[in-house]
Amino acid sequence: MSERDRNVPVRVTVWGENVHEQQEEEVRALYPQGMHAAIAQGVAARLGDRVSVRTATLQEPEHGLTQQLLDDTDVLTWWGHIAHDEVDDAVVDRVHEAVLGGMGLLALHSAHYSKVFQRLLGTSCSLRWRNEGERELVWTVDPAHPIAAGVAQPIVIDAHEMYGEHFDIPAPDELVFVSSFAGGEVFRGGCCFRRGAGRIFYFSPGDQDYPIYHHPDVQRVIANAVQWAAPGPHVPRAVPGSPMAPRGWFA
Amino acid sequence: MSERDRNVPVRVTVWGENVHEQQEEEVRALYPQGMHAAIAQGVAARLGDRVSVRTATLQEPEHGLTQQLLDDTDVLTWWGHIAHDEVDDAVVDRVHEAVLGGMGLLALHSAHYSKVFQRLLGTSCSLRWRNEGERELVWTVDPAHPIAAGVAQPIVIDAHEMYGEHFDIPAPDELVFVSSFAGGEVFRGGCCFRRGAGRIFYFSPGDQDYPIYHHPDVQRVIANAVQWAAPGPHVPRAVPGSPMAPRGWFA
Amino acid sequence: MSERDRNVPVRVTVWGENVHEQQEEEVRALYPQGMHAAIAQGVAARLGDRVSVRTATLQEPEHGLTQQLLDDTDVLTWWGHIAHDEVDDAVVDRVHEAVLGGMGLLALHSAHYSKVFQRLLGTSCSLRWRNEGERELVWTVDPAHPIAAGVAQPIVIDAHEMYGEHFDIPAPDELVFVSSFAGGEVFRGGCCFRRGAGRIFYFSPGDQDYPIYHHPDVQRVIANAVQWAAPGPHVPRAVPGSPMAPRGWFA
Amino acid sequence: MSERDRNVPVRVTVWGENVHEQQEEEVRALYPQGMHAAIAQGVAARLGDRVSVRTATLQEPEHGLTQQLLDDTDVLTWWGHIAHDEVDDAVVDRVHEAVLGGMGLLALHSAHYSKVFQRLLGTSCSLRWRNEGERELVWTVDPAHPIAAGVAQPIVIDAHEMYGEHFDIPAPDELVFVSSFAGGEVFRGGCCFRRGAGRIFYFSPGDQDYPIYHHPDVQRVIANAVQWAAPGPHVPRAVPGSPMAPRGWFA
C-alpha cells in the first residue's frame, strides 16, 4: 500500500467459528482459548504495534460482525468449517460488501467452503481431501511476493489434513504458494484475489486437528498477508454504483 | 476446443428478457421479432450448420430455462436490462451451476447487472453510463484471440449508449476489446472469464435503442464467442464435489 | 482456434538437439531414432491426418530451421539440453520472430534453458533439479483446459528427473499442470504463455534418461498442445511494426 | 512492500536519453535541465524524504549505469526515444539482470521500444502513433491499485502524441490505466509486469514535445509507481541459478 501511513495500525478482526473448540477436547487441548485466539495472538506477536487485533465469533450477536465493526476493520480473517450454514445471510451480504469496498479478507483453510468466499469467487471451491496427518510442504512459487517475505522455502508442516487438486477456484490473480503432501497430491494453497476494491488471500494450512496456527512460518504468512491485504487510504470503503455521467462531466 | 468434433453443431440458446420490445414501439421497430430473434439470426447466419440455435424468454415458464434445456445447451447468450429482478432465483441457481459445469455464457450489454453474471463474478459489475447516441469504437487489444478473428479494427458503431470505466469486475482472464466513446470515456467491453469448467464472454455493445445486433462486426464477434465458449467433449457438465481421497487412490 | 478448418492439417515441426542420442548408448537404447523421432511419432499417432509432422535437428544446416520451413510450420516443438549454446543466434532470432508472428511453440523439459524460450519470456527460467529417477505425479489444475482433455488425473511417471520450484518464469497466462515428486518438491510443469500472436506451452516431462516420450499421457498432452498452439487463419504470421496512423484513418 | 521500513528512503535513479533536449530548442524550452531533471524533481517533490533521487544519462561513461550504481538503486526510471540503438548491449544486460534480481523499473513513454523493455517482455512492443497534439484522457481501470492513489479520474492531458492499440505486449499482470485520444484511439498506457524478482511499470504519457512531466497527476503516478516498484528487504537482488538439490535438502 504505497500511501499507507505506517504509524497507523492495521485494524484486524479475527473471526472464528468456534465450534470444534467447544465440542472436541482434542481441539481444545491445542487451542485452549479457541483457534481465533491463537490466530489473533500470532498476528499480534508478529506485527506488534503495527496492528490492533480483536476477535469475533459465530456465537455472538450478528456473529460479532456488526456494520460498525466492519467499518472499523481493515482486514478480516475467517476460519469456519462445520457451521458454514449457520452464518446468517445478512452477515454474509455485509461482509461481501465490505470486501468489495476495500476491506481485506484472509480465508483460512476450510473457509474455502464459507458462504462469503464462495460468493466472492463465484465457483464451487471444491477440492479433494484426506485427514491422515501427512507431511505437507508449502512451496513458495513467487519469492518476491510480500506475502512470502521471510518465509522458509519450503514450510514444513509435519502433519496435516491433505487438500488436493483440482481446487475449483477462478485463476488466482497471484499464486504465491503450492503445497505437496506425503501422499503425492498438490494444492494451490496460497492464492491472491482482487475483488472490487478488496484484496483476498486464501491460505490452506489450518485444520483444527493440528497445531498449525502455532507454527512460526504459518504465523509469518498470515502476518504478511494482513499487511498485504490492508487497504490504502485512497480506498473508498464503499461499493460503487452506476452513475449517469453527462458528457464532459470530467472537464 | 481442441477436441471438438466440428461436425457436431454447437447448441446455442439465445435468452432474451423481451420486455422493451413489448413495451416500446421504437425498440420493436428495430427488432420486430424481439432482440433475441435478431441475435439468434445473426449467430445462425454467421455459423450455418456449425450451430443449432433456439431462443428462450423471460415470459416462458421457468423463463424457458428448464434443466433439460440447459443440459442440451452448449452456449447460452443472455440479454436483460429492465427486468433483472424478475428472474427467478431458482433459475439463476440453475444457470450458474450449468456454467460451472461447462456451459458457455455470453453476457451481452446490460447483462452486466444480471443476477447470474454478478453471481459468477462476485463483484458489483457497476459502471458509468450515458445514453446519448455517441459513436463507439471497439478496439481489439488481442488480435490473435479467436474472438477477434475477422473483426474490423476498430469496429465503428455510429451511435450507442456510453458505458465507461470504472467497470467493477475481476481482472478478466483475457481482455479482447476496449471501447472508446465520442465523449472520451473508455470501457473494457470484451472480456473473457473462466469459472469452473465454463467460459464466459462479456460483450458491451447492444443497447435496445440502437440496431447494434444487425451490425455485421457485432454479429461476427458473437459468432466467434459462441465457438470459443463451447465446451469440449471432455468437459463433464457437472459441478465437482469435494471427495475424500484415500491415500494412493490414483495408483 | 475458432475458425480453423479441421480439414487442413496442422503443420508440425519437431526440433531435436539430437546430441545425447548420438553420444550416450543409454539414451539411444530408449530412443533409437532420436528423441525427436519419438516425439514426432507420438504426435502423428495421436492426431493422424489432423497433422503433418516433420523433424529437424541441430546438426542440419541452419539447424534445419530455414525461414521457409518456419513459414510452413504452424507449431514447432523444441527439445534441447546440453547444446543450447550451439544454437545460432540468427536462428534464435528467426524462431523468436516466427512465434511473435503466430507460430505455436512447445518448449519441452530442458528447453526451459533454451535461448528462444528465455528470449520470449525475458526471465532466467532457472529451477531446482535432481536426477535420481523419482516418481513424478502431474496434476491437472485446470480440467476444462483443452490441453488437459483426456489426460489421466494425475499422470503417473514412475521415474524422472526432479524439477522443482522456484521456477523463474513470468506468471503463466494459463497454468494447466503442477507436478509433485517423491522427494516432496512441486513444479509448475504445464504453463501457457501468449506472446505476440503466438501461443507457447511449456511442458516439463521429458528427460533423456527416461522413456517419457513413450508414455501415452505425455503423448496426449503434447498432441493436445499442438492443437491448442496452432494459429487460426486470421493470425498474420508477421510481426507488427509501429505505423503512423493519420487521424480518422479507420473511417 | 509489506515489510519495507518507511524510514529508509527508496533510492531512485532517473535515466534520460538526453538527446532531444540537446538538439531541439523546443524541447529545451520545456525542459531546460533535461527531461530527466524534470522527472527527478517531480519524484522528489512528491515523495520528499521517502526517496533519494539521482539522474544518469546516455552520454556518461557506461551511460551512467555502472554495476555499483545499479546495486545502489531500488527503482530505475527509463526515458529514451531517438537513441535506443546507442545504448550499449552490456549495459542492457546489466539492467536486465538488475531487474530480474529485484530492482524496480519504470519504462516511460517511448521506452516501449527500449532494448531493455523489449528484452524483459519478449515481444515487439509495437503500437500505432500520431503526433498531432490531441487531448489524451488517462482512465483508471483499477481504482484500488496503489499506483492510482490520489490520481484524478480521468487525468486530462490537453495535448499529447497519440499511442494506440494494438500494443504488442504480453498481457499485463495488472492493468491500471487505459487512455483515449481525441481521434478515438485507445491505449493500455499503465501496465504492471513482474519479471524475476522485479516489478516493472510502463506508463505511456511523456512525449518530449509536451510539458507532460510537469503535470501534477503524471508526477503523482510516477511517484506512486516508484513506491510500488521498490523491492522489499526480502528481495535478494540476485538472479537465481539452477542448483542441484539433494533429496531432502530442506529437512
Coordinates of C-alpha atoms in Angstrom, one line a residue, chain B residues 114-251:
Chain B
S114 CA -27.9 -9.6 -14.4
K115 CA -28.1 -11.8 -11.3
V116 CA -26.2 -14.7 -12.9
F117 CA -23.3 -12.6 -14.1
Q118 CA -22.9 -11.0 -10.7
R119 CA -23.1 -14.4 -9.1
L120 CA -20.4 -15.7 -11.3
L121 CA -18.1 -12.8 -11.0
G122 CA -18.7 -11.9 -7.3
T123 CA -18.3 -8.1 -7.8
S124 CA -20.8 -5.3 -8.2
C125 CA -20.3 -5.0 -12.0
S126 CA -21.1 -1.3 -11.8
L127 CA -20.1 1.2 -14.5
R128 CA -20.7 4.8 -15.7
W129 CA -23.3 5.3 -18.4
R130 CA -24.9 7.9 -20.7
N131 CA -27.4 7.3 -23.4
E132 CA -26.9 10.0 -26.0
G133 CA -26.2 8.0 -29.1
E134 CA -22.5 8.6 -29.4
R135 CA -20.0 7.0 -31.7
E136 CA -18.4 3.9 -30.1
L137 CA -15.2 2.5 -31.4
V138 CA -14.4 -1.1 -30.4
W139 CA -10.7 -1.7 -30.4
T140 CA -9.1 -5.2 -30.5
V141 CA -6.3 -5.4 -28.0
D142 CA -5.6 -9.1 -28.6
P143 CA -5.6 -9.6 -32.4
A144 CA -4.7 -13.2 -32.2
H145 CA -7.6 -14.1 -29.9
P146 CA -10.2 -16.3 -31.7
I147 CA -13.0 -14.0 -30.7
A148 CA -11.3 -11.2 -32.7
A149 CA -11.0 -13.3 -35.9
G150 CA -12.2 -11.4 -38.9
V151 CA -13.3 -8.4 -37.0
A152 CA -12.6 -4.8 -38.2
Q153 CA -10.1 -2.8 -36.3
P154 CA -11.8 -0.8 -34.9
I155 CA -15.5 -1.8 -35.1
V156 CA -17.3 1.5 -35.7
I157 CA -20.7 1.8 -34.1
D158 CA -22.2 5.1 -35.2
A159 CA -24.5 5.7 -32.2
H160 CA -24.7 3.8 -28.9
E161 CA -25.1 4.2 -25.2
M162 CA -21.9 5.1 -23.4
Y163 CA -20.6 2.5 -20.9
G164 CA -17.4 3.8 -19.1
E165 CA -14.9 2.9 -16.5
H166 CA -14.5 2.1 -13.8
F167 CA -16.2 -1.2 -14.6
D168 CA -16.2 -3.1 -11.3
I169 CA -15.3 -6.6 -12.5
P170 CA -12.5 -9.0 -11.5
A171 CA -9.5 -8.7 -13.8
P172 CA -10.6 -10.6 -16.9
D173 CA -8.7 -13.8 -17.7
E174 CA -8.4 -12.4 -21.3
L175 CA -9.1 -8.9 -22.4
V176 CA -10.1 -8.8 -26.1
F177 CA -11.8 -5.4 -26.8
V178 CA -11.6 -1.9 -25.3
S179 CA -14.1 0.7 -26.5
S180 CA -13.8 4.5 -26.7
F181 CA -16.8 6.9 -27.0
A182 CA -17.1 10.2 -28.6
G183 CA -17.3 11.8 -25.2
G184 CA -13.9 10.4 -24.3
E185 CA -14.7 7.5 -22.0
V186 CA -13.2 4.1 -22.4
F187 CA -14.6 0.7 -21.4
R188 CA -13.3 -2.9 -21.2
G189 CA -16.2 -4.1 -23.3
G190 CA -14.9 -7.5 -24.4
C191 CA -13.8 -9.7 -21.5
C192 CA -13.2 -13.4 -21.1
F193 CA -13.7 -15.1 -17.8
R194 CA -13.3 -18.8 -16.9
R195 CA -15.3 -20.0 -13.9
G196 CA -15.5 -23.7 -13.0
A197 CA -15.4 -25.6 -16.3
G198 CA -17.3 -22.8 -18.1
R199 CA -16.2 -20.0 -20.3
I200 CA -17.9 -16.6 -20.0
F201 CA -17.6 -13.7 -22.5
Y202 CA -18.9 -10.3 -21.7
F203 CA -19.6 -8.0 -24.7
S204 CA -20.8 -4.5 -24.1
P205 CA -22.4 -3.4 -27.5
G206 CA -26.1 -4.0 -27.6
D207 CA -28.4 -1.3 -26.2
Q208 CA -32.1 -1.8 -27.1
D209 CA -32.3 1.7 -28.6
Y210 CA -29.9 1.0 -31.4
P211 CA -29.7 -1.5 -34.2
I212 CA -26.5 -3.0 -32.8
Y213 CA -27.4 -6.6 -33.3
H214 CA -27.7 -6.0 -37.1
H215 CA -24.1 -4.8 -37.3
P216 CA -22.0 -7.3 -39.2
D217 CA -19.0 -7.0 -36.9
V218 CA -21.1 -7.4 -33.8
Q219 CA -22.6 -10.5 -35.2
R220 CA -19.1 -11.7 -36.1
V221 CA -17.9 -11.2 -32.5
I222 CA -20.9 -13.0 -31.1
A223 CA -20.5 -15.9 -33.5
N224 CA -16.8 -16.2 -32.7
A225 CA -17.6 -16.1 -29.0
V226 CA -20.1 -18.8 -29.4
Q227 CA -17.4 -21.0 -30.8
W228 CA -14.9 -20.0 -28.2
A229 CA -17.2 -20.6 -25.3
A230 CA -18.5 -24.0 -26.4
P231 CA -17.2 -26.8 -24.1
G232 CA -15.0 -29.6 -25.4
P233 CA -16.3 -33.1 -25.2
H234 CA -14.0 -33.7 -22.1
V235 CA -15.9 -31.2 -20.1
P236 CA -18.0 -33.0 -17.5
R237 CA -21.1 -30.8 -17.4
A238 CA -21.3 -31.3 -13.7
V239 CA -20.1 -29.2 -10.8
P240 CA -17.5 -31.2 -8.8
G241 CA -17.9 -32.0 -5.2
S242 CA -15.2 -32.5 -2.6
P243 CA -14.5 -36.2 -2.4
M244 CA -12.4 -37.9 0.3
A245 CA -9.4 -39.4 -1.5
P246 CA -7.8 -42.3 0.2
R247 CA -4.0 -42.3 0.1
G248 CA -2.8 -43.7 -3.1
W249 CA -6.2 -43.6 -4.7
F250 CA -4.7 -42.9 -8.1
A251 CA -2.4 -45.9 -8.2

